[in-house]
Short mmCIF file of C-alpha atoms and ligand atoms in Angstrom, two decimals:
data_model
loop_
_atom_site.label_atom_id
_atom_site.label_comp_id
_atom_site.label_asym_id
_atom_site.label_seq_id
_atom_site.Cartn_x
_atom_site.Cartn_y
_atom_site.Cartn_z
CA UNK B 1 39.35 13.82 -50.14
CA UNK B 2 35.88 14.34 -50.33
CA UNK B 3 33.45 17.07 -51.82
CA UNK B 4 31.53 17.76 -48.48
CA UNK B 5 33.28 17.52 -45.31
CA UNK B 6 32.03 13.77 -42.98
CA UNK B 7 30.58 16.07 -40.32
CA UNK B 8 27.68 16.87 -42.65
CA UNK B 9 26.45 13.62 -42.69
CA UNK B 10 25.51 14.18 -38.95
CA UNK B 11 23.49 16.70 -39.78
CA UNK B 12 19.49 16.45 -39.57
CA UNK B 13 16.44 17.79 -41.15
CA UNK B 14 13.74 19.23 -40.61
CA UNK B 15 10.61 17.60 -43.12
CA UNK B 16 8.22 20.69 -42.22
CA UNK B 17 10.11 22.07 -45.31
CA UNK B 18 11.64 19.63 -47.09
CA UNK B 19 8.04 17.99 -47.83
CA UNK B 20 7.61 20.91 -49.99
CA UNK B 21 9.12 18.82 -52.73
CA UNK B 22 6.36 16.83 -52.98
CA UNK B 23 3.60 19.17 -52.38
CA UNK B 24 4.67 20.63 -55.45
CA UNK B 25 4.81 18.11 -57.78
CA UNK B 26 0.95 17.46 -56.79
CA UNK B 27 -0.08 20.37 -57.30
CA UNK B 28 1.73 20.37 -60.32
CA UNK B 29 -0.86 17.82 -61.33
CA UNK B 30 -3.28 20.04 -60.10
CA UNK B 31 -4.67 18.89 -56.39
CA UNK B 32 -5.33 20.93 -53.86
CA UNK B 33 -3.84 20.20 -50.83
CA UNK B 34 -4.49 21.49 -47.27
CA UNK B 35 -1.47 21.87 -45.45
CA UNK B 36 -1.89 20.40 -41.98
CA UNK B 37 2.12 20.24 -42.61
CA UNK B 38 3.90 23.82 -41.95
CA UNK B 39 3.90 24.86 -38.20
CA UNK B 40 3.63 29.25 -39.59
CA UNK B 41 -0.29 31.21 -38.26
CA UNK B 42 -2.25 31.49 -41.31
CA UNK B 43 -2.50 34.98 -39.87
CA UNK B 44 -0.80 38.24 -41.26
CA UNK B 45 1.41 39.70 -38.71
CA UNK B 46 0.36 42.82 -36.98
CA UNK B 47 -0.38 45.77 -38.96
CA UNK B 48 1.07 47.59 -36.40
CA UNK B 49 4.27 45.99 -36.46
CA UNK B 50 4.42 45.98 -40.13
CA UNK B 51 4.08 49.32 -40.01
CA UNK B 52 6.92 50.06 -36.81
CA UNK B 53 9.00 48.60 -38.95
CA UNK B 54 8.58 50.37 -42.68
CA UNK B 55 8.90 53.68 -40.69
CA UNK B 56 12.51 52.46 -38.94
CA UNK B 57 13.53 51.26 -42.92
CA UNK B 58 12.35 54.59 -44.06
CA UNK B 59 14.39 56.79 -41.30
CA UNK B 60 17.14 54.92 -43.05
CA UNK B 61 17.82 52.33 -40.31
CA UNK B 62 19.16 49.30 -42.58
CA UNK B 63 22.98 49.65 -41.43
CA UNK B 64 24.25 46.69 -39.57
CA UNK B 65 23.54 46.96 -35.65
CA UNK B 66 24.94 45.53 -32.56
CA UNK B 67 25.30 42.09 -33.15
CA UNK B 68 24.32 41.19 -29.71
CA UNK B 69 20.68 42.66 -30.69
CA UNK B 70 19.76 46.09 -30.58
CA UNK B 71 19.17 47.12 -26.58
CA UNK B 72 16.20 48.58 -27.03
CA UNK B 73 15.01 44.85 -28.25
CA UNK B 74 16.84 43.53 -25.58
CA UNK B 75 15.39 45.23 -22.91
CA UNK B 76 11.24 44.70 -23.90
CA UNK B 77 13.29 40.90 -24.24
CA UNK B 78 14.44 41.52 -20.64
CA UNK B 79 11.19 43.36 -19.31
CA UNK B 80 9.30 40.25 -20.54
CA UNK B 81 10.66 38.18 -19.47
CA UNK B 82 10.82 39.45 -16.17
CA UNK B 83 7.05 40.69 -16.19
CA UNK B 84 6.50 36.74 -17.38
CA UNK B 85 8.81 34.57 -15.19
CA UNK B 86 9.09 37.24 -12.60
CA UNK B 87 12.78 37.35 -12.53
CA UNK B 88 15.32 39.10 -12.88
CA UNK B 89 15.96 39.92 -16.64
CA UNK B 90 19.81 41.93 -17.68
CA UNK B 91 19.73 42.61 -20.85
CA UNK B 92 23.59 42.05 -21.28
CA UNK B 93 22.31 38.62 -20.83
CA UNK B 94 19.87 38.50 -24.02
CA UNK B 95 20.69 38.10 -27.66
CA UNK B 96 18.73 38.24 -30.25
CA UNK B 97 19.16 35.56 -32.45
CA UNK B 98 17.94 34.46 -36.69
CA UNK B 99 14.16 32.94 -35.11
CA UNK B 100 14.07 30.38 -32.34
CA UNK B 101 15.91 27.90 -34.19
CA UNK B 102 19.77 29.48 -34.06
CA UNK B 103 19.90 28.89 -30.53
CA UNK B 104 19.46 25.23 -30.89
CA UNK B 105 22.06 25.20 -32.09
CA UNK B 106 24.24 27.72 -30.30
CA UNK B 107 23.92 26.19 -27.35
CA UNK B 108 24.89 22.78 -28.43
CA UNK B 109 27.62 24.24 -29.50
CA UNK B 110 28.85 26.52 -26.52
CA UNK B 111 28.25 24.29 -24.13
CA UNK B 112 28.13 20.62 -25.13
CA UNK B 113 32.04 18.45 -25.54
CA UNK B 114 31.76 15.32 -28.09
CA UNK B 115 31.18 12.23 -25.54
CA UNK B 116 28.26 14.73 -23.27
CA UNK B 117 25.29 12.97 -23.37
CA UNK B 118 22.08 15.25 -23.88
CA UNK B 119 19.08 14.64 -23.16
CA UNK B 120 16.26 15.71 -25.56
CA UNK B 121 12.66 14.89 -25.81
CA UNK B 122 10.66 13.04 -28.15
CA UNK B 123 9.05 13.51 -30.51
CA UNK B 124 10.34 16.77 -30.29
CA UNK B 125 11.68 19.51 -32.32
CA UNK B 126 13.81 17.41 -34.72
CA UNK B 127 16.56 19.80 -34.92
CA UNK B 128 17.10 18.86 -31.46
CA UNK B 129 18.56 15.47 -32.56
CA UNK B 130 19.96 17.26 -35.36
CA UNK B 131 22.34 19.47 -33.68
CA UNK B 132 22.74 16.13 -31.08
CA UNK B 133 24.62 14.36 -33.92
CA UNK B 134 25.91 16.81 -35.16
CA UNK B 135 28.25 18.07 -32.41
CA UNK B 136 29.05 13.74 -31.68
CA UNK B 137 27.16 14.63 -27.71
CA UNK B 138 25.03 11.07 -26.74
CA UNK B 139 21.88 11.25 -27.51
CA UNK B 140 19.63 11.08 -24.52
CA UNK B 141 15.57 10.05 -25.48
CA UNK B 142 12.70 10.88 -22.73
CA UNK B 143 10.20 9.46 -24.31
CA UNK B 144 6.80 11.71 -24.12
CA UNK B 145 3.63 9.39 -24.28
CA UNK B 146 0.55 10.26 -25.37
CA UNK B 147 -1.04 8.56 -22.13
CA UNK B 148 0.40 11.00 -19.92
CA UNK B 149 -0.88 13.88 -22.64
CA UNK B 150 2.51 14.00 -23.49
CA UNK B 151 4.36 15.71 -20.42
CA UNK B 152 6.80 14.44 -18.10
CA UNK B 153 7.90 14.42 -14.51
CA UNK B 154 11.71 14.44 -12.32
CA UNK B 155 10.34 10.56 -12.50
CA UNK B 156 11.12 10.00 -15.89
CA UNK B 157 13.80 11.88 -16.18
CA UNK B 158 15.54 11.07 -13.47
CA UNK B 159 17.05 7.20 -14.78
CA UNK B 160 18.87 9.05 -17.79
CA UNK B 161 20.79 11.50 -15.92
CA UNK B 162 23.77 11.09 -15.37
CA UNK B 163 28.29 11.59 -15.23
CA UNK B 164 27.60 12.81 -18.60
CA UNK B 165 25.57 14.60 -19.02
CA UNK B 166 25.87 18.32 -19.86
CA UNK B 167 22.29 19.43 -21.26
CA UNK B 168 18.44 18.83 -20.77
CA UNK B 169 15.97 19.68 -23.70
CA UNK B 170 13.16 20.53 -22.01
CA UNK B 171 10.16 21.98 -24.59
CA UNK B 172 7.10 23.12 -23.76
CA UNK B 173 4.17 23.84 -25.23
CA UNK B 174 5.34 21.37 -27.56
CA UNK B 175 6.16 20.70 -30.91
CA UNK B 176 4.59 18.20 -32.13
CA UNK B 177 2.51 17.12 -29.57
CA UNK B 178 0.96 20.28 -27.54
CA UNK B 179 2.10 18.81 -24.27
CA UNK B 180 2.56 21.67 -21.69
CA UNK B 181 4.32 20.94 -18.66
CA UNK B 182 2.85 21.62 -15.18
CA UNK B 183 3.94 24.27 -12.67
CA UNK B 184 4.72 21.02 -10.70
CA UNK B 185 6.42 18.85 -13.49
CA UNK B 186 8.74 21.92 -14.03
CA UNK B 187 9.01 22.50 -10.01
CA UNK B 188 10.25 18.72 -9.68
CA UNK B 189 12.53 18.85 -12.62
CA UNK B 190 14.53 21.87 -11.82
CA UNK B 191 14.88 20.03 -7.39
CA UNK B 192 16.72 17.33 -9.99
CA UNK B 193 18.42 19.54 -11.57
CA UNK B 194 19.77 21.21 -8.62
CA UNK B 195 20.32 18.47 -6.76
CA UNK B 196 21.69 15.18 -9.14
CA UNK B 197 24.02 17.64 -11.55
CA UNK B 198 26.56 19.51 -11.70
CA UNK B 199 25.99 23.88 -11.44
CA UNK B 200 27.65 23.81 -15.06
CA UNK B 201 24.97 21.55 -16.24
CA UNK B 202 22.90 23.49 -18.76
CA UNK B 203 18.88 23.30 -19.06
CA UNK B 204 17.96 24.34 -22.62
CA UNK B 205 14.88 25.51 -22.35
CA UNK B 206 12.28 26.28 -25.94
CA UNK B 207 9.56 28.70 -24.65
CA UNK B 208 8.39 29.80 -28.50
CA UNK B 209 5.05 28.44 -28.43
CA UNK B 210 4.78 30.55 -24.17
CA UNK B 211 1.61 32.70 -26.21
CA UNK B 212 -0.63 29.48 -27.07
CA UNK B 213 -1.93 28.01 -24.81
CA UNK B 214 -5.48 26.73 -23.98
CA UNK B 215 -8.48 26.21 -21.23
CA UNK B 216 -6.94 29.60 -19.15
CA UNK B 217 -3.36 27.78 -18.70
CA UNK B 218 -1.30 30.66 -17.44
CA UNK B 219 1.96 30.21 -19.86
CA UNK B 220 5.33 28.03 -16.68
CA UNK B 221 9.07 28.56 -16.58
CA UNK B 222 11.70 26.51 -16.04
CA UNK B 223 13.43 29.61 -14.64
CA UNK B 224 10.62 30.54 -12.26
CA UNK B 225 12.36 28.13 -10.35
CA UNK B 226 15.35 28.32 -7.21
CA UNK B 227 18.47 27.67 -9.30
CA UNK B 228 17.89 27.72 -12.18
CA UNK B 229 18.49 31.32 -14.32
CA UNK B 230 21.55 30.72 -12.77
CA UNK B 231 21.63 27.09 -15.44
CA UNK B 232 19.06 27.86 -18.14
CA UNK B 233 18.83 29.37 -21.39
CA UNK B 234 16.22 30.73 -21.65
CA UNK B 235 15.01 31.05 -26.25
CA UNK B 236 12.24 32.38 -27.71
CA UNK B 237 10.79 34.32 -30.04
CA UNK B 238 7.91 36.00 -32.38
CA UNK B 239 7.35 33.38 -34.83
CA UNK B 240 4.65 31.69 -33.79
CA UNK B 241 2.62 33.34 -31.20
CA UNK B 242 3.20 36.73 -33.27
CA UNK B 243 2.75 34.90 -37.01
CA UNK B 244 5.64 36.38 -37.54
CA UNK B 245 7.54 33.40 -39.03
CA UNK B 246 9.30 34.71 -41.80
CA UNK B 247 10.11 37.53 -39.51
CA UNK B 248 13.03 35.67 -38.46
CA UNK B 249 13.21 37.30 -34.88
CA UNK B 250 13.95 35.42 -31.92
CA UNK B 251 15.82 35.26 -28.78
CA UNK B 252 17.89 33.76 -26.06
CA UNK B 253 18.27 34.71 -21.99
CA UNK B 254 22.07 33.31 -21.52
CA UNK B 255 22.50 32.52 -17.39
CA UNK B 256 25.65 35.04 -17.49
CA UNK B 257 27.11 37.65 -19.04
CA UNK B 258 30.08 35.76 -20.66
CA UNK B 259 28.09 33.40 -22.00
CA UNK B 260 26.57 35.81 -23.84
CA UNK B 261 29.38 37.10 -25.06
CA UNK B 262 29.64 32.99 -27.13
CA UNK B 263 25.56 33.69 -28.12
CA UNK B 264 26.96 36.81 -29.42
CA UNK B 265 30.00 36.23 -30.96
CA UNK B 266 28.62 33.46 -32.74
CA UNK B 267 26.32 35.48 -34.40
CA UNK B 268 29.12 37.51 -36.01
CA UNK B 269 30.77 34.57 -37.25
CA UNK B 270 27.56 33.71 -38.65
CA UNK B 271 25.50 36.21 -39.85
CA UNK B 272 26.92 39.47 -38.12
CA UNK B 273 23.50 41.33 -36.71
CA UNK B 274 19.45 40.30 -36.76
CA UNK B 275 18.13 43.72 -39.61
CA UNK B 276 17.92 46.35 -36.73
CA UNK B 277 14.70 47.69 -38.11
CA UNK B 278 12.80 44.86 -37.25
CA UNK B 279 13.90 44.53 -34.83
CA UNK B 280 12.13 48.17 -33.79
CA UNK B 281 9.08 46.19 -34.29
CA UNK B 282 10.46 43.36 -32.32
CA UNK B 283 10.13 45.96 -29.47
CA UNK B 284 7.07 46.99 -30.07
CA UNK B 285 5.65 43.91 -30.67
CA UNK B 286 6.46 43.43 -26.16
CA UNK B 287 5.35 46.84 -25.38
CA UNK B 288 2.38 48.02 -27.21
CA UNK B 289 -0.73 46.38 -25.86
CA UNK B 290 -3.10 46.25 -28.82
CA UNK B 291 -0.57 43.24 -30.24
CA UNK B 292 -1.28 41.71 -26.84
CA UNK B 293 -4.71 42.19 -27.52
CA UNK B 294 -3.94 40.23 -30.72
CA UNK B 295 -2.01 37.94 -30.10
CA UNK B 296 -4.99 36.65 -27.38
CA UNK B 297 -7.19 36.82 -30.05
CA UNK B 298 -4.69 34.06 -32.38
CA UNK B 299 -4.53 31.71 -29.67
CA UNK B 300 -8.35 31.60 -28.85
CA UNK B 301 -9.14 30.57 -33.21
CA UNK B 302 -6.04 27.84 -32.25
CA UNK B 303 -7.79 26.80 -29.54
CA UNK B 304 -11.49 26.55 -30.80
CA UNK B 305 -10.24 24.99 -33.70
CA UNK B 306 -9.11 22.53 -31.84
CA UNK B 307 -12.69 22.17 -30.21
CA UNK B 308 -13.27 21.67 -33.72
CA UNK B 309 -10.27 19.35 -34.68
CA UNK B 310 -10.19 16.40 -31.81
CA UNK B 311 -13.61 15.35 -31.79
CA UNK B 312 -13.81 15.54 -35.35
CA UNK B 313 -10.42 13.33 -35.84
CA UNK B 314 -11.20 11.43 -33.44
CA UNK B 315 -14.54 10.19 -34.72
CA UNK B 316 -12.47 8.38 -37.82
CA UNK B 317 -11.99 4.86 -36.81
CA UNK B 318 -9.10 3.69 -36.08
CA UNK B 319 -7.90 7.64 -35.09
CA UNK B 320 -6.86 8.22 -31.27
CA UNK B 321 -6.39 12.15 -30.21
CA UNK B 322 -5.50 13.87 -27.13
CA UNK B 323 -6.75 16.96 -26.76
CA UNK B 324 -3.43 19.46 -26.93
CA UNK B 325 -3.23 22.60 -23.69
CA UNK B 326 -1.24 24.49 -26.35
CA UNK B 327 1.35 25.09 -29.44
CA UNK B 328 -1.27 25.05 -32.63
CA UNK B 329 -0.89 20.74 -32.97
CA UNK B 330 -2.64 17.76 -33.05
CA UNK B 331 -0.60 14.63 -33.15
CA UNK B 332 -3.10 11.93 -32.92
CA UNK B 333 -2.27 7.89 -33.18
CA UNK B 334 -3.25 6.57 -36.60
CA UNK B 335 -1.65 3.01 -36.04
CA UNK B 336 -5.35 1.50 -35.61
CA UNK B 337 -5.65 3.35 -39.54
CA UNK B 338 -2.39 1.50 -39.98
CA UNK B 339 -3.90 -1.13 -39.02
CA UNK B 340 -7.61 -0.39 -41.05
CA UNK B 341 -5.49 0.19 -44.06
CA UNK B 342 -2.94 -2.64 -44.42
CA UNK B 343 -0.39 0.07 -44.35
CA UNK B 344 1.48 -2.41 -41.34
CA UNK B 345 1.48 -5.43 -44.29
CA UNK B 346 2.81 -2.74 -47.00
CA UNK B 347 5.72 -1.87 -45.04
CA UNK B 348 6.75 -5.11 -43.88
CA UNK B 349 6.83 -6.29 -47.22
CA UNK B 350 9.45 -2.90 -48.65
CA UNK B 351 11.49 -3.65 -45.88
CA UNK B 352 11.66 -7.34 -46.01
CA UNK B 353 12.73 -6.58 -50.03
CA UNK B 354 15.29 -4.21 -47.75
CA UNK B 355 14.75 -1.98 -49.78
CA UNK B 356 13.74 1.27 -47.42
CA UNK B 357 13.45 2.94 -44.39
CA UNK B 358 9.82 4.42 -44.63
CA UNK B 359 7.47 4.17 -41.61
CA UNK B 360 3.96 2.82 -41.88
CA UNK B 361 3.29 6.36 -40.62
CA UNK B 362 5.29 7.41 -42.91
CA UNK B 363 3.53 5.75 -46.12
CA UNK B 364 -0.14 6.70 -44.85
CA UNK B 365 1.46 10.10 -44.64
CA UNK B 366 2.28 10.35 -48.53
CA UNK B 367 -0.75 8.47 -49.40
CA UNK B 368 -2.76 11.34 -47.46
CA UNK B 369 -1.04 13.27 -49.42
CA UNK B 370 -0.68 11.90 -52.48
CA UNK B 371 -4.02 10.75 -53.06
CA UNK B 372 -6.20 12.85 -51.17
CA UNK B 373 -4.21 16.39 -50.60
CA UNK B 374 -3.43 16.13 -47.04
CA UNK B 375 -0.39 17.09 -46.08
CA UNK B 376 0.49 16.16 -42.61
CA UNK B 377 3.84 15.18 -40.62
CA UNK B 378 4.95 11.48 -39.35
CA UNK B 379 6.40 10.86 -35.99
CA UNK B 380 9.46 9.95 -37.81
CA UNK B 381 9.81 13.69 -38.64
CA UNK B 382 10.33 13.97 -34.75
CA UNK B 383 12.83 12.38 -33.50
CA UNK B 384 14.53 9.47 -35.34
CA UNK B 385 15.27 7.65 -32.60
CA UNK B 386 13.06 5.61 -30.59
CA UNK B 387 10.28 6.40 -33.41
CA UNK B 388 9.99 2.97 -34.09
CA UNK B 389 6.79 1.69 -33.32
CA UNK B 390 5.05 4.79 -32.71
CA UNK B 391 2.57 5.57 -35.62
CA UNK B 392 1.33 9.19 -35.53
CA UNK B 393 0.25 12.18 -37.89
CA UNK B 394 1.17 15.78 -36.46
CA UNK B 395 -0.62 17.77 -38.02
CA UNK B 396 -1.40 21.65 -38.11
CA UNK B 397 -4.02 24.17 -36.77
CA UNK B 398 -2.64 26.89 -38.18
CA UNK B 399 -5.67 26.77 -41.29
CA UNK B 400 -8.66 28.19 -41.56
CA UNK B 401 -11.71 26.40 -39.77
CA UNK B 402 -12.88 25.69 -43.45
CA UNK B 403 -9.60 23.98 -44.57
CA UNK B 404 -9.50 21.99 -41.22
CA UNK B 405 -12.94 21.02 -42.14
CA UNK B 406 -12.53 19.30 -45.43
CA UNK B 407 -9.20 18.01 -45.01
CA UNK B 408 -10.46 16.60 -41.77
CA UNK B 409 -13.27 15.37 -43.94
CA UNK B 410 -10.71 13.97 -46.52
CA UNK B 411 -8.79 11.80 -43.11
CA UNK B 412 -12.22 10.66 -43.63
CA UNK B 413 -12.47 9.32 -46.74
CA UNK B 414 -9.30 8.02 -47.40
CA UNK B 415 -9.61 5.81 -44.11
CA UNK B 416 -12.33 3.25 -45.60
CA UNK B 417 -9.64 3.59 -48.95
CA UNK B 418 -7.95 -0.13 -48.33
CA UNK B 419 -8.46 -0.52 -52.70
CA UNK B 420 -6.84 2.79 -53.19
CA UNK B 421 -3.95 2.69 -50.49
CA UNK B 422 -2.90 -0.81 -52.17
CA UNK B 423 -2.82 1.19 -55.62
CA UNK B 424 -1.23 3.18 -54.30
CA UNK B 425 1.85 1.45 -52.66
CA UNK B 426 1.88 -0.73 -56.30
CA UNK B 427 1.80 2.78 -57.94
CA UNK B 428 4.82 4.19 -59.84
CA UNK B 429 4.19 6.86 -57.18
CA UNK B 430 4.33 4.19 -54.09
CA UNK B 431 7.99 2.72 -55.82
CA UNK B 432 9.74 5.52 -55.90
CA UNK B 433 8.86 6.72 -52.63
CA UNK B 434 9.46 3.47 -51.10
CA UNK B 435 11.14 1.50 -53.26
N1 PLP G 501 11.45 25.72 -31.11
C1 PLP G 501 10.24 24.83 -31.55
C2 PLP G 501 9.76 23.86 -30.52
C3 PLP G 501 9.92 25.09 -32.67
O1 PLP G 501 8.45 24.61 -32.90
C4 PLP G 501 10.31 25.50 -33.72
C5 PLP G 501 9.97 25.87 -34.85
O2 PLP G 501 8.83 25.23 -35.46
C6 PLP G 501 11.33 26.77 -33.39
C7 PLP G 501 12.46 26.37 -32.58
C8 PLP G 501 12.07 27.82 -34.17
O3 PLP G 501 11.36 29.38 -34.79
P1 PLP G 501 11.72 29.51 -35.25
O4 PLP G 501 10.78 29.95 -36.73
O5 PLP G 501 11.24 31.39 -34.89
O6 PLP G 501 12.96 30.25 -35.76
#
């Protein structure tokens, strides 16, 4: 009998967190590392919200509370959804979760049986693929392409939807690409779902980046389209837009009270409830106009950084960078850079020895980190299925302008250092990482 149950081998990870060990190693060697890897805003949580949480704590609201979430927060979420998506949202269909990550696993556990098919975007948030595999479902990747600015339409989705489809995952604005689905794209997708899918098929709409849109775009949601509120699990939270990643405040709006009760039951089984004093601040986040203004200021800062980093990266030989329309990531194609540095040959020789599962972008990622102190994420970190032959890196722009300037300058320097790359691959670091 094995110590660890077999199913755990199917649970994936989020490399943005696991890269922490490599970064620590570099820092211990005295390197100054610019962290383009983590998707966490560099802003502090709004002081007004800090004060609400502290006051609630001082007032003694520190015990267990309703596992679905305290009613004032659920009401604030329902009002926010009604206001921004133009649909009615009943607080009894809202469940508060510790961040926007848990509803992904809750959805897979609630709706998907072994052998059911799940359509999901790739490159995409890696936790989708992790949970799809964990529940024994058939992963059906929907490949996003740089040429289409990482958006897609019903025509792209149609061939992937069949009899076995139980769940379709959407994420707009998207991590890692910054791609955004337009109102028309979503209208077409909604029509396809209404016409081709049984009523018990669900759409999971991950809208955690709803507050971070550029070029004057407004957030669009699939739930705003006819027939979709009754088929969509809408998930979002405060982590990204409000710069509150460590608070762990997220939520889901379920199609029915019955489905919300299942999510509540999972909460009860896993963590009982989200701390009530945090939820009071959560309610204020959606109700306080001054906080809304702060959220807009942060989104504007991300847009200025995008406008700085995209041309700067594109000026590096071998890097092609699209202009994201939302979220706080850029996702440049680095195949030309891999070519210049001799990464493909190096990767090939590791593969020939059957010693390594690394990808060219993965090798470049480690070279940039270990030799130039720039932490990025490689394409394979955003879904392994279908990642072969795609060489991209994700850089988070949730970093100040000065770090962006220094980080890009280091990448430009690395782009001229084919010799350094060869030395790195042959070094103890290279052996330890890829051998
Ligand atoms: N969904 C997407 C697309 C994300 O990028 C993230 C975080 O990176 C999450 C969900 C999880 O958010 P949270 O930190 O609120 O759990």
